[in-house]
Rosetta silent file (secondary structure, phi, psi, omega in degrees, C-alpha in Angstrom):
SEQUENCE: MIVRIPSGIRGLDELMGGASIPENTVTMVYGPPKVGKSIFAYGFAAGGAEMDEPCLYISADYGLSDLKRNMAVLGMDPESYLQKELLYVIDAISSISGPSGDEGSTYFSSSVHNPTDIMVKLGVAIRNITNRYSMFRSVLDSLTTLMAFNDEMLIVRVLTAYIMRIKEAGGTAVVTYTEGSADPKVETMLKAVVDNIIHLDGSELTVEAMVGTGRVSAPYTIDDSGIKVVHEG
SCORE:     score description
SCORE:     0.000 S_00000001
   1 L     0.000  131.571  179.938  129.069  -30.301 -107.043 S_00000001
   2 L   -86.370  121.422  176.497  126.294  -30.111 -109.630 S_00000001
   3 L   -84.976  127.401 -178.033  127.589  -30.415 -113.197 S_00000001
   4 E  -117.948  152.639  178.959  125.568  -28.236 -115.550 S_00000001
   5 E  -119.888  151.964  177.930  125.375  -28.129 -119.331 S_00000001
   6 L   -60.769  139.659 -176.574  124.531  -25.197 -121.628 S_00000001
   7 L   -76.487  -25.936 -172.328  120.820  -25.033 -122.371 S_00000001
   8 L    85.270   -0.829 -179.758  121.168  -23.877 -125.977 S_00000001
   9 L  -104.151  121.354 -177.951  118.664  -21.089 -125.202 S_00000001
  10 E   -58.739  127.501  175.903  120.048  -17.561 -125.578 S_00000001
  11 L    88.006  -19.991 -175.803  120.073  -15.720 -122.273 S_00000001
  12 H   -71.136  -42.036 -179.556  118.819  -18.607 -120.138 S_00000001
  13 H   -63.357  -40.198  178.529  122.222  -19.717 -118.890 S_00000001
  14 H   -65.147  -38.717  177.860  123.108  -16.125 -117.952 S_00000001
  15 H   -58.427  -33.041 -176.251  119.770  -15.778 -116.126 S_00000001
  16 L  -100.937   12.575  173.517  120.753  -18.782 -114.025 S_00000001
  17 L    83.648   16.817  179.494  124.311  -17.681 -113.430 S_00000001
  18 L   143.760 -164.833  176.415  126.075  -19.933 -115.958 S_00000001
  19 L   -50.575  131.664 -159.595  125.459  -23.248 -117.750 S_00000001
  20 L  -107.147  -27.465 -173.788  121.957  -23.951 -116.592 S_00000001
  21 E   -93.492  118.011  177.530  120.705  -27.514 -117.023 S_00000001
  22 E   -60.176  132.068 -178.882  121.979  -29.975 -114.407 S_00000001
  23 L   -63.731  145.838  176.508  123.529  -32.947 -116.165 S_00000001
  24 L    63.934   34.027  173.696  121.683  -36.286 -116.039 S_00000001
  25 L  -124.417  170.398  178.725  118.355  -34.685 -115.117 S_00000001
  26 E  -121.589  126.168 -176.945  115.015  -34.353 -116.922 S_00000001
  27 E  -110.693  126.607  172.536  113.424  -30.939 -117.443 S_00000001
  28 E   -91.563  127.054  172.762  109.745  -30.425 -118.265 S_00000001
  29 E  -107.673  115.123 -175.141  109.029  -27.362 -120.416 S_00000001
  30 E  -134.069  165.163  179.554  105.323  -26.610 -120.223 S_00000001
  31 E   161.623 -177.721  179.649  102.833  -23.874 -120.936 S_00000001
  32 L   -65.655  172.224  177.215   99.822  -23.006 -123.116 S_00000001
  33 L   -63.572  150.464  170.586   99.786  -23.846 -126.842 S_00000001
  34 L    61.781   38.784  177.564  102.000  -21.849 -129.229 S_00000001
  35 L  -112.880    0.762  175.163  104.340  -20.287 -126.665 S_00000001
  36 L   109.493   17.904 -177.610  107.596  -21.840 -127.934 S_00000001
  37 H   -63.456  -47.134  178.617  107.879  -25.218 -126.186 S_00000001
  38 H   -66.751  -36.142  178.530  109.055  -27.053 -129.321 S_00000001
  39 H   -63.345  -38.139  173.808  111.337  -24.143 -130.200 S_00000001
  40 H   -59.201  -45.305 -178.744  112.923  -24.529 -126.754 S_00000001
  41 H   -63.139  -41.422  177.792  113.414  -28.228 -127.515 S_00000001
  42 H   -60.029  -44.135 -179.564  115.035  -27.461 -130.889 S_00000001
  43 H   -62.525  -39.459  178.398  117.452  -25.060 -129.185 S_00000001
  44 H   -63.130  -44.340 -179.503  118.348  -27.644 -126.555 S_00000001
  45 H   -66.804  -47.938 -177.358  119.059  -30.271 -129.239 S_00000001
  46 H   -66.819  -35.610  178.783  120.993  -27.914 -131.529 S_00000001
  47 H   -60.189  -37.050  175.618  122.964  -26.480 -128.617 S_00000001
  48 H   -70.550  -45.774 -177.497  124.305  -29.949 -127.907 S_00000001
  49 H   -59.093  -37.034 -179.961  124.989  -30.787 -131.553 S_00000001
  50 L   -66.399  -15.968  176.724  127.042  -27.615 -131.953 S_00000001
  51 L  -108.752   18.803 -178.959  129.310  -28.984 -129.192 S_00000001
  52 L    62.039   32.071  175.150  129.440  -32.487 -130.752 S_00000001
  53 L  -110.997  115.666 -173.025  127.012  -33.800 -128.149 S_00000001
  54 L   -70.501  159.163  176.599  124.325  -35.947 -129.817 S_00000001
  55 E  -129.647  131.628  173.344  120.586  -35.666 -129.180 S_00000001
  56 E   -97.151  110.138 -170.989  118.006  -38.439 -129.313 S_00000001
  57 E  -108.418  114.472  172.839  114.790  -36.685 -130.362 S_00000001
  58 E   -92.662  111.387 -174.579  111.423  -38.416 -129.965 S_00000001
  59 E  -106.812  109.101  179.024  109.135  -36.422 -132.230 S_00000001
  60 L  -103.857  -11.176 -178.729  105.414  -37.002 -131.698 S_00000001
  61 L   -98.819  -34.584 -174.711  104.247  -33.673 -133.136 S_00000001
  62 L  -131.261  139.295  172.512  106.248  -33.420 -136.378 S_00000001
  63 L   -71.946  173.931 -174.246  107.562  -35.942 -138.866 S_00000001
  64 H   -57.529  -43.973 -177.511  111.204  -35.901 -139.864 S_00000001
  65 H   -62.020  -45.986  179.934  110.693  -33.531 -142.831 S_00000001
  66 H   -67.344  -38.272  178.661  108.761  -30.984 -140.751 S_00000001
  67 H   -60.688  -46.079  179.644  111.210  -31.313 -137.866 S_00000001
  68 H   -64.058  -41.823 -179.735  114.149  -30.563 -140.188 S_00000001
  69 H   -63.977  -44.626 -178.832  112.310  -27.654 -141.796 S_00000001
  70 H   -61.299  -40.348  179.895  111.346  -26.151 -138.430 S_00000001
  71 H   -70.759  -39.373 -179.125  114.927  -26.342 -137.157 S_00000001
  72 H   -64.927  -36.198  178.452  116.371  -24.967 -140.404 S_00000001
  73 H   -58.887  -29.781 -178.797  114.012  -21.963 -140.266 S_00000001
  74 L   -92.049   14.043  176.464  115.656  -21.104 -136.941 S_00000001
  75 L    82.821    9.270  178.055  119.143  -21.200 -138.465 S_00000001
  76 L   -88.524  168.196 -173.330  119.973  -24.697 -137.225 S_00000001
  77 L  -125.243   68.961 -174.986  121.527  -27.361 -139.472 S_00000001
  78 H   -61.592  -33.334  178.770  119.611  -30.607 -138.915 S_00000001
  79 H   -60.712  -43.878  178.496  120.902  -32.223 -142.140 S_00000001
  80 H   -65.055  -41.540  179.666  124.463  -31.804 -140.921 S_00000001
  81 H   -59.486  -42.249 -179.488  123.538  -33.063 -137.450 S_00000001
  82 H   -66.327  -45.064 -178.647  122.013  -36.207 -139.003 S_00000001
  83 H   -62.582  -36.202 -179.931  124.972  -36.819 -141.317 S_00000001
  84 L   -86.220    3.764 -177.551  127.416  -36.451 -138.421 S_00000001
  85 L    57.097   43.149  173.601  125.208  -38.708 -136.238 S_00000001
  86 L  -107.164   -2.543  175.490  124.614  -35.875 -133.784 S_00000001
  87 E  -136.641  119.283  176.457  120.833  -36.086 -134.199 S_00000001
  88 E  -113.053  132.244 -174.485  118.905  -39.319 -133.763 S_00000001
  89 E  -123.128  126.298  165.724  115.168  -39.173 -134.445 S_00000001
  90 E  -101.175  106.263 -174.960  112.366  -41.485 -133.364 S_00000001
  91 E   -91.105  104.834 -173.836  109.568  -40.292 -135.658 S_00000001
  92 L  -100.135    7.382 -174.448  106.288  -41.274 -133.983 S_00000001
  93 L  -121.615  -30.284 -175.603  103.902  -39.328 -136.200 S_00000001
  94 H   -61.109  -32.304 -176.485  104.773  -39.833 -139.880 S_00000001
  95 H   -65.135  -20.770  178.224  103.485  -43.414 -139.863 S_00000001
  96 H  -106.404   -7.878 -178.972   99.935  -42.158 -139.231 S_00000001
  97 H  -112.672   -7.787 -178.954  100.114  -38.998 -141.327 S_00000001
  98 L   163.141 -170.555 -179.182  101.909  -40.283 -144.427 S_00000001
  99 L   -62.747  139.579  174.287  104.945  -42.263 -145.619 S_00000001
 100 L   -90.104  165.019  176.783  107.795  -42.632 -143.134 S_00000001
 101 L   -79.289  175.608  177.598  111.454  -42.341 -144.064 S_00000001
 102 L   -78.800  129.723 -179.271  113.859  -45.250 -144.414 S_00000001
 103 L   -70.233  145.908  178.052  115.125  -46.457 -141.071 S_00000001
 104 L  -153.182 -157.798 -176.422  118.857  -46.291 -140.439 S_00000001
 105 L   -72.622  -21.318 -178.150  121.303  -45.749 -137.607 S_00000001
 106 L  -117.218   -4.899 -178.964  119.894  -42.271 -136.823 S_00000001
 107 E  -127.684  129.544 -179.261  116.243  -42.529 -137.929 S_00000001
 108 E  -131.781  130.802  177.335  113.588  -44.796 -136.441 S_00000001
 109 E   -95.019  134.213  176.695  109.945  -44.928 -137.411 S_00000001
 110 L  -144.173 -160.217 -177.375  107.367  -45.615 -134.713 S_00000001
 111 L  -146.707  139.852  175.735  103.795  -44.614 -133.869 S_00000001
 112 L   -63.958  -18.293  177.312  102.068  -42.484 -131.269 S_00000001
 113 L   -76.843  -11.935 -169.927   99.577  -45.368 -131.082 S_00000001
 114 L  -132.340   75.031  179.779  102.298  -47.714 -129.857 S_00000001
 115 H   -58.553  -29.330  178.279  104.266  -46.419 -126.844 S_00000001
 116 H   -62.233  -43.603  178.349  105.745  -49.895 -126.366 S_00000001
 117 H   -65.417  -37.228  177.204  107.377  -49.698 -129.797 S_00000001
 118 H   -59.425  -42.222  179.699  108.631  -46.183 -129.015 S_00000001
 119 H   -66.811  -35.596  176.586  110.348  -47.582 -125.912 S_00000001
 120 H   -64.047  -46.952  179.890  111.883  -50.412 -127.962 S_00000001
 121 H   -64.781  -33.829  176.397  113.233  -47.930 -130.510 S_00000001
 122 H   -59.078  -44.654 -179.969  114.453  -45.775 -127.614 S_00000001
 123 H   -62.643  -42.012  179.278  116.548  -48.678 -126.353 S_00000001
 124 H   -64.510  -45.285 -178.521  118.062  -49.305 -129.798 S_00000001
 125 H   -64.256  -40.914  178.398  118.846  -45.629 -130.328 S_00000001
 126 H   -61.186  -41.368  178.256  120.432  -45.304 -126.884 S_00000001
 127 H   -62.376  -42.541  178.892  122.699  -48.278 -127.660 S_00000001
 128 H   -60.792  -40.826 -177.983  123.732  -46.688 -130.965 S_00000001
 129 H   -71.234  -49.235 -173.895  124.541  -43.427 -129.228 S_00000001
 130 H   -71.887  -12.888  171.565  126.338  -44.784 -126.187 S_00000001
 131 L   -68.334  -20.767 -176.630  128.540  -46.971 -128.414 S_00000001
 132 L  -117.406  -26.166 -171.703  130.119  -43.722 -129.583 S_00000001
 133 L  -129.684  146.809  176.981  129.416  -41.096 -126.928 S_00000001
 134 L   -92.704  -18.888  179.353  129.594  -40.925 -123.143 S_00000001
 135 L  -128.378  146.263  174.422  127.177  -37.965 -122.945 S_00000001
 136 E  -156.629  164.281  174.949  124.022  -37.226 -124.877 S_00000001
 137 E  -111.263  161.684  174.377  120.834  -35.182 -124.802 S_00000001
 138 E  -144.528  150.392  175.919  117.288  -36.301 -125.419 S_00000001
 139 E  -130.562  137.548  169.778  113.997  -34.601 -126.214 S_00000001
 140 E  -120.516  107.715 -172.340  110.456  -35.977 -125.936 S_00000001
 141 E  -131.668   99.724    7.132  108.184  -33.583 -127.848 S_00000001
 142 L  -136.411  162.324  173.923  105.449  -33.867 -126.820 S_00000001
 143 H   -62.852  -32.258 -176.629  103.750  -35.711 -123.983 S_00000001
 144 H   -59.373  -45.292 -179.386  100.532  -33.973 -125.004 S_00000001
 145 H   -66.234  -41.230  178.316  100.345  -35.756 -128.347 S_00000001
 146 H   -60.810  -37.438  179.639  101.084  -39.135 -126.776 S_00000001
 147 H   -71.409  -27.205  179.516   98.234  -38.531 -124.311 S_00000001
 148 H   -68.542  -22.986 -176.639   95.878  -37.616 -127.142 S_00000001
 149 H  -109.807   -3.046 -174.763   96.312  -41.109 -128.601 S_00000001
 150 L  -143.132  166.775  173.986   96.674  -43.161 -125.404 S_00000001
 151 L   -60.961  135.198 -175.411   95.409  -43.491 -121.848 S_00000001
 152 H   -60.973  -40.426 -179.650   96.894  -40.664 -119.774 S_00000001
 153 H   -66.698  -31.504  175.142   98.069  -42.960 -116.970 S_00000001
 154 H   -61.611  -40.594 -178.525   99.826  -45.146 -119.524 S_00000001
 155 H   -71.128  -30.376  172.219  101.813  -42.118 -120.666 S_00000001
 156 H   -60.284  -42.998  179.556  102.743  -41.305 -117.059 S_00000001
 157 H   -68.149  -38.614  177.303  104.222  -44.812 -116.870 S_00000001
 158 H   -62.654  -42.679  178.542  105.927  -44.360 -120.251 S_00000001
 159 H   -61.716  -42.447  178.956  107.441  -41.073 -119.058 S_00000001
 160 H   -60.860  -43.233  178.347  108.711  -42.765 -115.910 S_00000001
 161 H   -66.413  -39.979  178.010  110.326  -45.537 -117.990 S_00000001
 162 H   -59.356  -47.854 -179.343  111.778  -42.964 -120.400 S_00000001
 163 H   -59.977  -43.990 -178.781  113.346  -41.013 -117.523 S_00000001
 164 H   -61.260  -45.306 -177.090  114.827  -44.176 -116.023 S_00000001
 165 H   -68.306  -40.924  179.759  116.404  -45.272 -119.324 S_00000001
 166 H   -63.281  -45.587 -178.109  117.783  -41.844 -120.162 S_00000001
 167 H   -67.433  -41.533  179.412  119.333  -41.419 -116.729 S_00000001
 168 H   -60.367  -32.253 -177.860  120.792  -44.930 -116.619 S_00000001
 169 L   -87.122   -3.639  178.030  122.491  -44.224 -119.957 S_00000001
 170 L    90.051   16.467 -177.656  123.905  -40.887 -118.750 S_00000001
 171 E   -89.471  167.067  176.262  121.636  -38.609 -120.756 S_00000001
 172 E  -127.430  129.966 -167.906  120.066  -35.237 -119.998 S_00000001
 173 E  -129.115  155.845  169.824  116.542  -34.653 -121.291 S_00000001
 174 E  -123.152  132.897  173.130  113.837  -32.121 -122.027 S_00000001
 175 E  -121.767  145.519 -179.513  110.168  -33.123 -122.301 S_00000001
 176 E  -112.886  150.833 -177.067  107.399  -30.802 -123.459 S_00000001
 177 E  -154.924  134.988  178.247  103.793  -30.675 -122.293 S_00000001
 178 E   -86.610  118.038 -176.280  100.854  -28.384 -123.024 S_00000001
 179 L   -53.564  131.775  175.330   99.455  -26.964 -119.802 S_00000001
 180 L    81.115    4.526 -177.564   95.927  -28.103 -118.979 S_00000001
 181 L   -84.396  -14.152  178.436   95.773  -30.800 -121.654 S_00000001
 182 L  -117.456  167.917  173.696   95.586  -33.660 -119.132 S_00000001
 183 L   -54.158  139.556 -178.158   93.522  -34.306 -116.024 S_00000001
 184 H   -53.138  -36.946  178.785   94.819  -32.052 -113.196 S_00000001
 185 H   -67.105  -37.696  178.262   95.844  -35.093 -111.122 S_00000001
 186 H   -67.484  -40.579  178.859   97.772  -36.503 -114.079 S_00000001
 187 H   -60.720  -39.662  176.647   99.438  -33.132 -114.661 S_00000001
 188 H   -62.437  -39.824  178.447  100.560  -33.152 -111.028 S_00000001
 189 H   -64.055  -41.614 -179.910  102.008  -36.640 -111.530 S_00000001
 190 H   -59.405  -44.671 -179.277  103.925  -35.512 -114.623 S_00000001
 191 H   -67.190  -27.795 -176.398  105.495  -32.654 -112.696 S_00000001
 192 H   -75.423  -25.588 -174.700  106.341  -34.991 -109.806 S_00000001
 193 H   -91.677  -12.925  177.963  108.418  -37.431 -111.869 S_00000001
 194 L   -92.091  167.173 -178.290  110.707  -34.871 -113.566 S_00000001
 195 L   -90.593  -38.378 -172.655  113.651  -33.108 -111.905 S_00000001
 196 E  -130.169  151.698 -179.040  113.259  -29.579 -113.244 S_00000001
 197 E  -135.907  127.284  175.611  110.303  -27.487 -114.448 S_00000001
 198 E  -123.314  130.716 -179.530  110.317  -24.473 -116.782 S_00000001
 199 E  -109.889  134.360  173.489  107.120  -22.600 -117.639 S_00000001
 200 E  -116.060  134.095  178.606  106.580  -20.511 -120.772 S_00000001
 201 L  -119.725    7.956 -179.050  103.532  -18.254 -121.025 S_00000001
 202 L   103.578  -21.130  178.021  104.250  -16.497 -124.308 S_00000001
 203 L  -137.564  -23.667 -178.213  106.044  -13.528 -122.775 S_00000001
 204 E  -131.266  136.087  174.152  107.791  -14.716 -119.616 S_00000001
 205 E  -102.076  127.064  179.127  109.993  -17.741 -118.896 S_00000001
 206 E  -122.405  123.274  171.284  109.892  -18.968 -115.308 S_00000001
 207 E   -83.772  100.925 -176.172  112.222  -21.579 -113.863 S_00000001
 208 E   -79.639  -33.436  178.298  109.768  -23.025 -111.348 S_00000001
 209 E  -153.144  133.810  178.458  112.060  -25.792 -110.133 S_00000001
 210 E  -154.840  129.551 -178.762  115.673  -26.625 -110.988 S_00000001
 211 L   -53.449  121.781  176.341  118.137  -28.774 -109.101 S_00000001
 212 L    78.859    9.751 -176.714  120.445  -26.415 -107.192 S_00000001
 213 E  -136.010  143.373  175.101  118.703  -23.223 -108.364 S_00000001
 214 L   -80.904  174.322  179.167  116.014  -20.976 -106.938 S_00000001
 215 L   -69.506  127.964  177.354  112.926  -19.763 -108.798 S_00000001
 216 E  -138.150  154.508  177.695  113.823  -17.150 -111.408 S_00000001
 217 E  -149.399  158.776  179.224  111.915  -15.568 -114.278 S_00000001
 218 E  -164.029  156.510  175.219  112.493  -13.130 -117.119 S_00000001
 219 E   -66.159  156.188  173.474  110.775  -11.983 -120.312 S_00000001
 220 E  -142.158  156.628  175.476  111.523  -13.837 -123.532 S_00000001
 221 E  -127.421  164.181  174.875  111.042  -13.299 -127.229 S_00000001
 222 E  -123.854  123.736  178.905  111.033  -15.606 -130.247 S_00000001
 223 E  -129.827 -162.198 -175.982  112.844  -14.518 -133.398 S_00000001
 224 L   -67.757   -8.818  178.871  114.491  -16.118 -136.432 S_00000001
 225 L  -112.271    9.604  177.862  117.097  -17.752 -134.174 S_00000001
 226 E   105.925 -152.257 -177.582  114.713  -19.213 -131.606 S_00000001
 227 E   -82.381  139.347  174.737  114.007  -18.199 -128.013 S_00000001
 228 E  -130.843  116.676  177.691  115.887  -15.313 -126.445 S_00000001
 229 E   -84.376  128.235 -175.690  115.588  -14.686 -122.700 S_00000001
 230 L  -108.278  119.658  178.692  115.899  -10.991 -121.924 S_00000001
 231 L  -152.072  160.408  176.459  117.207  -10.007 -118.528 S_00000001
 232 L  -104.251  121.638 -179.111  119.433   -7.471 -116.865 S_00000001
 233 L  -152.461    0.000    0.000  122.341   -8.974 -114.997 S_00000001
């Protein structure tokens, strides 16, 4: 029996007949720029936090302040999640764009220039989480930014290591990727190492591959509460 967890995305679980994300798998959310990939990731993280399930968020696109602001705009409560240790952040961008925050049990500063350090911080954060929780979520947002600062094949290897560590620790993850931003062969490799694939095109969400589920699609909108999948069922 496949154990599934709520996605945190309005309408998506109903589209797939119930809680939609298979536990202990990694889902790639991809599509063109500005179609809601990060918003999907915020919903996945917040959906867990609202059920007291922590999320380890590797943020390569936004520093901690921007990440909190973006989530708050969508009605989420990142400050509360951090205080309750339901949100752990590896901030890989602030160190090159400005001052980083003070490191603590839930915040780790790293750099998109240094995937090795990101993996080290990942290990520390996973230990902090699994000391308290048996289940957790993780987000890597985004692979595209990591590839912009590093060799693409290196990031394929980093993604493979990330998936292995998350799964060994019992986590369930979402990674985001901008369609067409890498060499086509590399993009094929990225899709080959994840378990599930969801495509966003700005108007339609398509589950292209999901453990135990067939291909399904439906229109979606983005409003003040995030992504909403619209379907008749």
